[in-house]
Every structure is written in structure tokens, then in C-alpha cells.
Tab-separated table of C-alpha atoms in Angstrom:
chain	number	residue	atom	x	y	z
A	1	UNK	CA	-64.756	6.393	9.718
A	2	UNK	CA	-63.342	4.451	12.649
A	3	UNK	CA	-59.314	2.812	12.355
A	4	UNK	CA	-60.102	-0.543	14.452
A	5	UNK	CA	-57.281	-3.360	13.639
A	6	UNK	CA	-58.130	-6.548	14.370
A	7	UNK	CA	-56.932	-5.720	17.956
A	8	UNK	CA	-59.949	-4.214	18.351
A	9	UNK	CA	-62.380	-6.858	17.444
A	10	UNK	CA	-60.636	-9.269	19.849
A	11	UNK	CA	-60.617	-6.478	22.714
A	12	UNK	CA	-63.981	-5.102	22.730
A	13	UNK	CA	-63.410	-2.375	20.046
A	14	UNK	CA	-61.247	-0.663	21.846
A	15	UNK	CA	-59.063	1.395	19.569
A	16	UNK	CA	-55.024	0.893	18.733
A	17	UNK	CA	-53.991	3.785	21.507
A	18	UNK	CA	-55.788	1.797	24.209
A	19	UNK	CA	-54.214	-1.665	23.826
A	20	UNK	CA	-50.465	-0.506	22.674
A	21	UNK	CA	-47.592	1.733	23.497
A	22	UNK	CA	-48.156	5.548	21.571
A	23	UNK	CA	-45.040	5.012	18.729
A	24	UNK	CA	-46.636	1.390	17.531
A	25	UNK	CA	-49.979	2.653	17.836
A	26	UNK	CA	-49.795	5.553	15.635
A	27	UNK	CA	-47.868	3.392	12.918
A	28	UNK	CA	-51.048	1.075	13.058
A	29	UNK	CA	-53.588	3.775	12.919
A	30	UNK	CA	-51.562	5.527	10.063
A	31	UNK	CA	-51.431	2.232	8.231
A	32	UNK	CA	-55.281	1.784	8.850
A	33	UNK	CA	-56.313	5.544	7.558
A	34	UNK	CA	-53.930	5.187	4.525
A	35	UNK	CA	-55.837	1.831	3.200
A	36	UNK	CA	-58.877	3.575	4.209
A	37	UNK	CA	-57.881	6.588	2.048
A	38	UNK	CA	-57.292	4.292	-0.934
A	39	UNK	CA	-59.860	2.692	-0.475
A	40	UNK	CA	-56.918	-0.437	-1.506
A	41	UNK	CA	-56.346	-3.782	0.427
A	42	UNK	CA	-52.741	-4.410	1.756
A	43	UNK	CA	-50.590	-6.788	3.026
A	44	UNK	CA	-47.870	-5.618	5.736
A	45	UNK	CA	-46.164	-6.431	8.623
A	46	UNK	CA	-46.945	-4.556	12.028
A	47	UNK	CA	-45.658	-4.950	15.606
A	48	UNK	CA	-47.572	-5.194	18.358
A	49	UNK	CA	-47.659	-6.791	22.158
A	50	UNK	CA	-49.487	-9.917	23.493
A	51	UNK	CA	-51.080	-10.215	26.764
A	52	UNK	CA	-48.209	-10.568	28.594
A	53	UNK	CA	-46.550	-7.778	26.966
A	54	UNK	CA	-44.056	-8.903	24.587
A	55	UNK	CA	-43.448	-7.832	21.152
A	56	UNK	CA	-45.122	-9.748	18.575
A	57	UNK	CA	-44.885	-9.353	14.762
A	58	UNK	CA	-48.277	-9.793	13.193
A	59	UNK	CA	-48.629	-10.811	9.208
A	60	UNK	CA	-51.839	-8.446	8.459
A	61	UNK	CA	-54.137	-8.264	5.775
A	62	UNK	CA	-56.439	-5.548	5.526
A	63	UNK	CA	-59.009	-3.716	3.242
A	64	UNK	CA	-61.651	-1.232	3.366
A	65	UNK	CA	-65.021	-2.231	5.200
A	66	UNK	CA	-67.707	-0.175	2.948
A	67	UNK	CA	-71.407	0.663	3.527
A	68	UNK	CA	-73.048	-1.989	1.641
A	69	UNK	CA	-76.293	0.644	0.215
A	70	UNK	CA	-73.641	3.316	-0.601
A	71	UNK	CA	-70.384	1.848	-0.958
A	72	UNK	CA	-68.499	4.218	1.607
A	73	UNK	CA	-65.597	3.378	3.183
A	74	UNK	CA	-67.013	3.324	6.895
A	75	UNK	CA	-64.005	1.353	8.498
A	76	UNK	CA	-61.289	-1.558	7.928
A	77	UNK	CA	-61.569	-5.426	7.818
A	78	UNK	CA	-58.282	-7.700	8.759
A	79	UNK	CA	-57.043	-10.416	9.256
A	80	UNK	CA	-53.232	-11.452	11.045
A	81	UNK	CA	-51.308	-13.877	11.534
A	82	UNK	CA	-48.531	-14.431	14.277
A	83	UNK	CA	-45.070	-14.850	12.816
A	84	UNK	CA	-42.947	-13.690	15.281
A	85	UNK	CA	-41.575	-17.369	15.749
A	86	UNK	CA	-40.714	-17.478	11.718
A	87	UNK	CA	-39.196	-13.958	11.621
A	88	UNK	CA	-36.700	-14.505	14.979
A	89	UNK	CA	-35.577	-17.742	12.981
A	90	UNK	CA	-35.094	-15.990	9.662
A	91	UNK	CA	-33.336	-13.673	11.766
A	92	UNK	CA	-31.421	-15.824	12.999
A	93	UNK	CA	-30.459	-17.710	10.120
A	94	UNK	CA	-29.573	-14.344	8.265
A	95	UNK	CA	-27.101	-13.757	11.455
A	96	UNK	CA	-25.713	-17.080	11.060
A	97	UNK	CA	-24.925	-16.491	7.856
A	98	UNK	CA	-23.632	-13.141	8.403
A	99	UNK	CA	-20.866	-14.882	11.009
A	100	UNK	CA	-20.571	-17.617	8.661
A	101	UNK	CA	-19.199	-14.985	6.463
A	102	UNK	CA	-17.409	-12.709	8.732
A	103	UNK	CA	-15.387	-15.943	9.925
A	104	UNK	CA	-14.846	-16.742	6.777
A	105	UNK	CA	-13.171	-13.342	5.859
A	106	UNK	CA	-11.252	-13.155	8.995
A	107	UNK	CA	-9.208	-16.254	8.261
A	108	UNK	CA	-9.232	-15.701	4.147
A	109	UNK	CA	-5.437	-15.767	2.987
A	110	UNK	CA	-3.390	-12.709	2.053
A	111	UNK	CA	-4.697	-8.721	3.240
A	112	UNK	CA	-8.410	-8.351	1.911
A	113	UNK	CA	-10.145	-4.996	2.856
A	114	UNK	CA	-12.930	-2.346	2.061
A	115	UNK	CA	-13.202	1.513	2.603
A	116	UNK	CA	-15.651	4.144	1.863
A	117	UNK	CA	-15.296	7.110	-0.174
A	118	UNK	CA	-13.103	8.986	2.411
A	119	UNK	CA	-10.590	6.289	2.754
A	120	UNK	CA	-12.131	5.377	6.403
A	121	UNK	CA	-12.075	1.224	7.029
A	122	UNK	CA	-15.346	-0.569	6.783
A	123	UNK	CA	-13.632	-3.666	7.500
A	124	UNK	CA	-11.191	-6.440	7.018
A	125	UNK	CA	-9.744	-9.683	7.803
A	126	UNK	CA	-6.971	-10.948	10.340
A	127	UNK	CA	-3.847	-10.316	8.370
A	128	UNK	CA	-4.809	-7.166	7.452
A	129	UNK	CA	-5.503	-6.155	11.305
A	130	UNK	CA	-2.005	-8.285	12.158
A	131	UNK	CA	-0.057	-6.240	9.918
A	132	UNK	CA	-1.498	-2.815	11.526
A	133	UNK	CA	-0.881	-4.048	14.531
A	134	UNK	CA	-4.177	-5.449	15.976
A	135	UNK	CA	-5.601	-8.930	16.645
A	136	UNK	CA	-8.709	-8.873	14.923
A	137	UNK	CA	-10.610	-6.896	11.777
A	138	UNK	CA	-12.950	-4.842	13.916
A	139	UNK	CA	-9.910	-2.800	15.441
A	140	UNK	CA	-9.475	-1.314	12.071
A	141	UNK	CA	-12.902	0.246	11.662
A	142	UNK	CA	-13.273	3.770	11.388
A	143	UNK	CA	-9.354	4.616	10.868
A	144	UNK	CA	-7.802	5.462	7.570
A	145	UNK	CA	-4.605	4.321	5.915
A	146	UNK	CA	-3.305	7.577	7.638
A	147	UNK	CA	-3.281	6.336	11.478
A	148	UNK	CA	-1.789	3.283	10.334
A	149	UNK	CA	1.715	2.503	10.532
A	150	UNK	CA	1.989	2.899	6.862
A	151	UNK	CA	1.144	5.987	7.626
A	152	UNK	CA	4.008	7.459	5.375
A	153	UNK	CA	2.635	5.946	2.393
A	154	UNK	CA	-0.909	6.599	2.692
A	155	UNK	CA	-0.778	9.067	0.638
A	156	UNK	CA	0.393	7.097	-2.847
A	157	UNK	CA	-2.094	4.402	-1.417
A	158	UNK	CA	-4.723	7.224	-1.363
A	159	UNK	CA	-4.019	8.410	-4.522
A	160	UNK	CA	-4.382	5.067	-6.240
A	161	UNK	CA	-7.984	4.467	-4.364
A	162	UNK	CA	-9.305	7.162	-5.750
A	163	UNK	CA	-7.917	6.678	-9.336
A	164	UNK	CA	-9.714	3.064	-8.775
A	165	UNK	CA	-13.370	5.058	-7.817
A	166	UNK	CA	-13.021	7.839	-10.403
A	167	UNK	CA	-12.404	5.450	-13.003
A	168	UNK	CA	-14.472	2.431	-12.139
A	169	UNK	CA	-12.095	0.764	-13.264
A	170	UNK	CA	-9.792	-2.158	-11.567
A	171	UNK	CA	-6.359	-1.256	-10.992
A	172	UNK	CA	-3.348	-3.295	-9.890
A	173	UNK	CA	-0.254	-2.232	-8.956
A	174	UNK	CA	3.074	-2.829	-6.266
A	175	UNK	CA	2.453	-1.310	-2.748
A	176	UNK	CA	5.660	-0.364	-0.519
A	177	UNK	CA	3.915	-0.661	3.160
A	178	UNK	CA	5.668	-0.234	6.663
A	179	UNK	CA	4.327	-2.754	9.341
A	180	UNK	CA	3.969	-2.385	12.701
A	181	UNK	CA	7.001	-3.901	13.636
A	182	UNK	CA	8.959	-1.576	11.173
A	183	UNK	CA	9.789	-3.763	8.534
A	184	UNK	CA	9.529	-2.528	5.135
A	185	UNK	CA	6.856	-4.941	2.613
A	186	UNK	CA	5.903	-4.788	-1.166
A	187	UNK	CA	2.704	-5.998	-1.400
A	188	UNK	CA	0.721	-6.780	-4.913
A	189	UNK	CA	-2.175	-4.872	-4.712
A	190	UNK	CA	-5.455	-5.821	-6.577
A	191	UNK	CA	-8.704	-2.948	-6.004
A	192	UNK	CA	-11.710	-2.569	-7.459
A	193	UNK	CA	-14.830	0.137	-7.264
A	194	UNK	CA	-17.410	-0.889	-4.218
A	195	UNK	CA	-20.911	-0.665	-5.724
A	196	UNK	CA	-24.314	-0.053	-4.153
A	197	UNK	CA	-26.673	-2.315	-5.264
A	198	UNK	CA	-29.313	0.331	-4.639
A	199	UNK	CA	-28.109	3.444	-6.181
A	200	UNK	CA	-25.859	1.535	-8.833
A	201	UNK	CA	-23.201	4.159	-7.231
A	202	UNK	CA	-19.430	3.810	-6.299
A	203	UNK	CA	-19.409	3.361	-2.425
A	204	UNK	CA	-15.173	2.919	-1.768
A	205	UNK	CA	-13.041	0.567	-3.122
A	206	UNK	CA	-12.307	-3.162	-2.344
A	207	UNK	CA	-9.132	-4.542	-2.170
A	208	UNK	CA	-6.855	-7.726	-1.922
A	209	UNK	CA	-3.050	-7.084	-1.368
A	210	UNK	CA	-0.355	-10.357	-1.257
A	211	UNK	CA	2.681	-9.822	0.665
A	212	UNK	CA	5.581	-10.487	-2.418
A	213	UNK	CA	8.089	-9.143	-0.081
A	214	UNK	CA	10.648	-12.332	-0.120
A	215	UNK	CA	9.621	-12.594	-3.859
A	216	UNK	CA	11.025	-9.645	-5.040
A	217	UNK	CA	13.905	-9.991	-2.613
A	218	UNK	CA	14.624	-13.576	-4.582
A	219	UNK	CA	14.127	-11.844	-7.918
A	220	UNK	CA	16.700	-8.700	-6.520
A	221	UNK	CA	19.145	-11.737	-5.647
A	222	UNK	CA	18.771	-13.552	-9.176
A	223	UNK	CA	19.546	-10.559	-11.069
A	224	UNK	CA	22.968	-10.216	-8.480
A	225	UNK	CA	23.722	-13.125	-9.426
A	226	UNK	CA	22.811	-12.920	-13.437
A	227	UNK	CA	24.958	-9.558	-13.253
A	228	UNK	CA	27.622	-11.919	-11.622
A	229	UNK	CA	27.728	-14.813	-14.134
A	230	UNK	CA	27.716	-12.208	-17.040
A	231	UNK	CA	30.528	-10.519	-15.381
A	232	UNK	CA	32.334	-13.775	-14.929
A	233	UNK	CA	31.784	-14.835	-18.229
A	234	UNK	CA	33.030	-11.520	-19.712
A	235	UNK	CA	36.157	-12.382	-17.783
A	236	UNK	CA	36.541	-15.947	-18.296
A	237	UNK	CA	35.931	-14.613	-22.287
A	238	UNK	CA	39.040	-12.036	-21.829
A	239	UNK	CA	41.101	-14.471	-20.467
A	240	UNK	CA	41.006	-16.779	-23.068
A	241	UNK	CA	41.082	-14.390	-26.232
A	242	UNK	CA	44.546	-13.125	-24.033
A	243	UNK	CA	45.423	-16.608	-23.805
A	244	UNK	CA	44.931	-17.524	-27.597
A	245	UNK	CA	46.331	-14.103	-28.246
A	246	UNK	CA	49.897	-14.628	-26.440
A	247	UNK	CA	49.887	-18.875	-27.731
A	248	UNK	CA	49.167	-17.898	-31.409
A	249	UNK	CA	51.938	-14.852	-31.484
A	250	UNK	CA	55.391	-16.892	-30.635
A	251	UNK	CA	53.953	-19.744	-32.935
A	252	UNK	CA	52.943	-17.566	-35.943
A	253	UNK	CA	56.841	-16.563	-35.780
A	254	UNK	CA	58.076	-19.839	-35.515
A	255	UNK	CA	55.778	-21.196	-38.389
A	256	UNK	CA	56.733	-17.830	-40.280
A	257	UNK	CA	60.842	-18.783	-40.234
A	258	UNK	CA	59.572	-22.305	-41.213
A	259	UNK	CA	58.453	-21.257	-44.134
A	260	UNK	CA	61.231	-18.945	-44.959
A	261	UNK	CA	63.542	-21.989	-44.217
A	262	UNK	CA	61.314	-23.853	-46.511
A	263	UNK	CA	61.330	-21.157	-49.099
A	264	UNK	CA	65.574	-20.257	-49.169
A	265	UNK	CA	67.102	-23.748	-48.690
A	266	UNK	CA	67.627	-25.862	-51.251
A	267	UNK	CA	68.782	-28.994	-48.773
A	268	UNK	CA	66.163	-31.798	-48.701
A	269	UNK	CA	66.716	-32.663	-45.223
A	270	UNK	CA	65.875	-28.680	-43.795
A	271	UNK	CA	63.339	-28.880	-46.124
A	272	UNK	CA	61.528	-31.680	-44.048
A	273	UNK	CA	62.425	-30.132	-40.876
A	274	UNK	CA	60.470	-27.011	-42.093
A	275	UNK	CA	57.526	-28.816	-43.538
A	276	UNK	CA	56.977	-30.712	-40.302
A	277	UNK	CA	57.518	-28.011	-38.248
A	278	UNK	CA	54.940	-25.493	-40.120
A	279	UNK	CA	52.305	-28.531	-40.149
A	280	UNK	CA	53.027	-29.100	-36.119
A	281	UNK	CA	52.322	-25.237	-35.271
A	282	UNK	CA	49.157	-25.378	-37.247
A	283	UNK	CA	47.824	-28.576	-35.884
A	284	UNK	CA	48.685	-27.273	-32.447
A	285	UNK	CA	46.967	-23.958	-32.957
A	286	UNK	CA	43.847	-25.782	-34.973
A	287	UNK	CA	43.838	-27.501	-30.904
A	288	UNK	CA	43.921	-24.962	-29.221
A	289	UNK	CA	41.357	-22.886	-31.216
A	290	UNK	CA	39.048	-26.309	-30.489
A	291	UNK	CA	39.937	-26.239	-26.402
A	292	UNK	CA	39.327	-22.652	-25.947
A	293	UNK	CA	36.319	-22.657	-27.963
A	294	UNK	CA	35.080	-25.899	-25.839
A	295	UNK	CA	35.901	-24.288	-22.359
């Protein structure tokens, strides 16, 4: 049995190892021996050079050429097509895309970031970088939360990644981070389990982290000042239960020798005096039970 490609029918039969570098001519020949084994037509794409030596990627369709009296497989029939023009464009459409994307992530809001299995970067955008101290995502690949500045806390971050990957399960949950300029953050931390498509596996963990820093520092100052108004209005409530305290005491005496006056005397004229003065203390108390209660 003779492997010829279709290299050899437009060369003068030489073989594969005569017209092409050794590595991409024993991928050819292999290809050609394994249809010729099967005896099974294929479709595949092979490399090869043109006559002035460049690489060229070939579309190839090939089957078994058999003896036509007793149907042996005696050698290989094919056909190619040049596509190196279509497969540089798909590449670099796919490349394209794949900046399209990257740019995309490098300017997308908040701290958005993947690692592997071992905690190690894969990659992530600007403010994630900024906050570690670089200018750009690609600085960040290959270290681990532990030769970061937030190096103090990598270990409750690490402990929460891998509670995410064991589980599967999305987790979110506050994140106390040191910067690189020193300054203390709470971020609001959302990860979930990085899957291969492939093997359906957990690869790392993805994650998306929002600097709430000045929100919890408003949220600190409006429960200050919550304690302060309930502490004020504990006071302010004090005050005025002194106040009605010390106002109703002198004029539940007074209103109490009123009515003794009221109750011993027998003169008409005392009588009145008493009546009016018991009715003045309760209609001044009865207004100052109304302005306290309104204040």
C-alpha cells in the first residue's frame, strides 16, 4: 500500500517526506495509513507549505483507493481545498472578539475576578488591579490573594473560596480588604463555582466584590445619630415628667387647703374663694398636662 496525498499527484508521486518538513509529514502519512487501515473516508484539516514555502491549511477529503477485481485497499484518493485565507480570518475574528471582551472586562464597574483551584489569579479587570496596586489586569496573573496587600486577610478570603468550590454553591458575604495605599475597605462580595464546560468540573471560583466602604460608614453614622436622638429624647422625656412632677406638687397642696376651706367654713364668700380656686388649679394642671404632652 502506498500513503500518496494529493501532494503527490500534483508533484510527480513523490511521497509526503519529500515535499514537506519531517513533523507535518509524518502527521499526513499517519492520517493517510489510519484511513487506509479503516478502510473509512475522512474529512480533516492538515497543514502543509506552498511553493514558496509558507504554511498553508488544506480542507482534505480522503478515502481508500481499492483494487477494483479484489477490493483491496492498495492506496488513498483526495481531494483539498485551500482555506488558509478563511481560517486566518476566523482567527482573526475569534481574536477580535476575545479583545472585544477583555476590554470590556477591564473597564466593567466594581472588582470582578477569577482564580483557579489554588487561589492563583487567572485574571481580572482594572479596579481590581488599581486596588492591588497595578495599572492593568494582567499584573495580577499568577499571584494569590497572599502577595497582595490584603495580604492579612487572605486567609478568611481563602477560606470562603473554598467553601464556594466545595459546595458549588454561591456565597455572598462582607469582605474587610487593605489597599495598597493602606486604607482599610468593606467590600460586598458575590462568588460563585468556575465550571469546565468539558469535564462539567469546578475549575476556581468567580467573583464580583463592590466597594460599600462609605456605605457602611453612613450607616455607622446613622445609628450615632439614632443612639443620639433616643438619648435626647430620653432626656427631653425626664425633663418634663420632673417638670410636671415639681408644677403638680405645690398645686395639689394649694387645691388640697381649697377644699378643706371649702369643706370647714360655713361663710359664703370663702366658700367662692375656695371653689374658684380648686377649679383654677385643675384647669391649670388639665394645661399643662396638654403642653407637656404636645412638646
Amino acid at each position: 500500500k502506498n500513503s500518496t496525498s494529493w501532494l503527490c499527484a500534483r508533484n510527480h508521486r513523490k511521497t509526503a517526506k519529500n515535499l514537506l518538513p519531517t513533523t507535518i509529514a509524518e502527521q499526513i502519512i499517519q492520517a493517510d495509513e489510519e484511513i487506509m487501515a479503516s478502510g473509512l473516508e475522512r474529512t480533516c484539516e492538515e497543514t502543509a507549505l506552498n511553493d514558496h514555502g509558507n504554511k498553508v491549511i488544506y480542507l482534505s477529503h480522503k478515502l481508500p483507493l481499492r483494487d477494483e477485481k479484489t477490493g483491496e485497499v492498495v492506496g488513498l484518493l483526495g481531494t483539498s481545498l485551500d482555506i488558509t485565507l478563511q481560517k486566518r480570518k476566523q482567527i482573526e475574528e475569534k481574536e477580535g472578539i476575545y479583545d472585544y471582551l477583555m476590554d470590556i472586562i477591564a473597564k466593567a464597574p466594581g472588582h470582578f475576578y477569577w482564580k483557579n483551584r489554588e487561589g492563583v489569579f487567572l485574571g481580572c479587570n482594572d479596579a481590581q488591579a488599581v486596588s492591588a496596586g497595578f495599572r492593568s489586569g494582567k499584573n495580577l496573573i499568577g499571584k494569590t490573594d497572599f502577595d497582595l496587600p490584603w495580604k492579612k486577610q487572605a486567609t478568611q478570603i481563602r477560606a470562603i473560596d473554598i467553601q464556594v468550590m466545595e459546595s458549588g454553591k454561591e456565597y455572598i458575604t462582607e469582605e474587610l480588604s487593605t489597599l495598597a495605599d493602606g486604607a482599610q475597605a468593606v467590600f460586598l462580595s458575590r462568588k460563585t463555582p468556575l465550571y469546565n464546560r468539558k469535564t462539567q468540573s469546578i475549575d476556581g471560583i468567580i467573583g464580583i466584590s463592590l466597594d460599600i466602604t462609605q456605605l457602611k460608614e453612613t450607616q455607622q453614622q446613622l445609628v450615632e445619630a439614632k443612639e443620639r436622638a433616643e438619648a435626647a429624647n430620653k432626656a427631653k422625656t425626664e425633663f418634663l415628667e420632673n417638670i410636671r412632677h415639681d408644677i403638680r406638687t405645690p398645686l395639689a397642696g394649694i387645691n388640697g387647703i381649697a377644699f378643706m376651706m371649702q369643706a370647714q367654713t360655713q361663710d359664703p364668700a370663702l366658700k367662692a374663694y375656695a371653689d374658684i380656686l380648686q377649679n383654677s388649679c385643675s384647669t391649670f394642671l388639665a394645661l399643662v398636662d396638654d403642653i407637656l404632652e404636645s412638646v
